[in-house]
Protein backbone atom coordinates (compact mmCIF):
# COMPACT_ATOMS: atom_id res chain seq x y z
CA MET A 1 36.20 -140.88 -139.81
CA LYS A 2 39.55 -139.20 -139.54
CA TYR A 3 39.61 -139.12 -135.72
CA ASP A 4 39.43 -142.88 -135.62
CA SER A 5 42.90 -143.05 -137.19
CA SER A 6 44.41 -140.23 -135.14
CA ILE A 7 48.01 -140.75 -133.89
CA GLN A 8 48.92 -140.38 -130.24
CA VAL A 9 52.16 -138.42 -129.86
CA SER A 10 54.37 -137.04 -127.12
CA PRO A 11 56.32 -133.78 -127.33
CA LYS A 12 60.02 -134.23 -127.89
CA ALA A 13 62.95 -131.87 -127.89
CA LYS A 14 63.35 -129.35 -130.73
CA ARG A 15 59.54 -129.20 -131.36
CA ARG A 16 59.40 -132.62 -132.99
CA LEU A 17 56.62 -135.04 -132.39
CA ARG A 18 57.17 -138.62 -131.58
CA ARG A 19 54.55 -141.41 -132.01
CA ARG A 20 53.36 -143.09 -128.81
CA GLY A 21 51.60 -146.35 -128.06
CA LYS A 22 52.41 -149.97 -128.44
CA VAL A 23 53.21 -149.76 -132.05
CA LYS A 24 55.90 -147.17 -132.61
CA ARG A 25 56.39 -147.04 -136.27
CA LYS A 26 59.44 -145.16 -137.58
CA VAL A 27 57.26 -143.12 -139.86
CA PRO A 28 57.39 -139.42 -139.29
CA VAL A 29 54.13 -137.55 -138.50
CA GLN A 30 52.89 -135.80 -141.64
CA LYS A 31 51.21 -132.41 -141.86
CA GLU A 32 47.91 -134.05 -142.85
CA ASP A 33 47.89 -136.40 -139.86
CA LEU A 34 45.46 -135.75 -137.01
CA VAL A 35 47.40 -136.01 -133.76
CA HIS A 36 46.57 -135.96 -130.05
CA ILE A 37 48.67 -135.84 -126.90
CA HIS A 38 46.05 -137.15 -124.38
CA ARG A 39 43.65 -140.00 -124.90
CA SER A 40 40.03 -138.90 -125.10
CA PRO A 41 37.93 -139.83 -122.07
CA ASN A 42 35.11 -142.33 -122.53
CA PHE A 43 32.02 -140.18 -122.89
CA CYS A 44 29.73 -143.21 -122.77
CA VAL A 45 30.42 -143.75 -119.01
CA GLU A 46 29.47 -141.23 -116.36
CA ASP A 47 32.51 -139.52 -114.79
CA PRO A 48 31.44 -136.72 -112.33
CA LYS A 49 35.10 -135.75 -111.65
CA ARG A 50 35.45 -134.73 -115.39
CA GLY A 51 31.88 -133.44 -115.68
CA ILE A 52 30.95 -136.27 -118.11
CA LEU A 53 27.26 -137.21 -117.87
CA GLY A 54 27.50 -140.40 -119.77
CA THR A 55 24.94 -141.43 -122.42
CA SER A 56 22.77 -143.92 -120.48
CA GLY A 57 19.15 -142.96 -120.55
CA ARG A 58 19.45 -140.26 -123.23
CA ARG A 59 17.12 -140.10 -126.19
CA CYS A 60 18.49 -141.17 -129.53
CA ASN A 61 17.22 -140.99 -133.16
CA ARG A 62 17.34 -144.38 -134.94
CA THR A 63 16.66 -142.87 -138.34
CA THR A 64 19.66 -140.64 -138.50
CA SER A 65 23.47 -141.14 -138.86
CA GLY A 66 24.36 -137.94 -137.05
CA PRO A 67 25.60 -137.50 -133.51
CA GLN A 68 22.11 -138.35 -132.10
CA ALA A 69 22.08 -141.70 -133.83
CA CYS A 70 21.26 -144.56 -131.55
CA ASN A 71 24.20 -146.74 -132.67
CA LEU A 72 26.58 -143.92 -131.70
CA LEU A 73 24.84 -142.47 -128.65
CA CYS A 74 24.27 -145.90 -127.00
CA CYS A 75 27.89 -146.82 -127.35
CA GLY A 76 27.21 -150.39 -128.56
CA ARG A 77 25.05 -151.24 -125.56
CA GLY A 78 21.99 -151.72 -127.67
CA TYR A 79 18.77 -149.79 -127.31
CA ASN A 80 15.02 -150.23 -126.89
CA THR A 81 12.44 -148.24 -128.88
CA GLN A 82 9.05 -147.21 -127.60
CA VAL A 83 6.03 -146.10 -129.53
CA ARG A 84 3.79 -143.69 -127.63
CA GLU A 85 0.40 -142.60 -128.71
CA TRP A 86 -0.93 -139.27 -127.39
CA PHE A 87 -4.66 -138.82 -127.24
């Protein structure tokens, strides 16, 4: 996904963007690049100060690849499935 390869930048004088991070390549940011100024918070872990509920205990769908998919929603922690029969 494109956001996995986004580039962290910091604003610089004259409205130019400068790459941030440990690896500062001398490659200019292109129009097609997806950039961000702040790192995204970890939505897997509860953070009440930011209003992030975390994903622990939420239902997931193991048969989809969408945002409700267990491998995404469980953030690599693994998951248990239960079969329930209603009579």
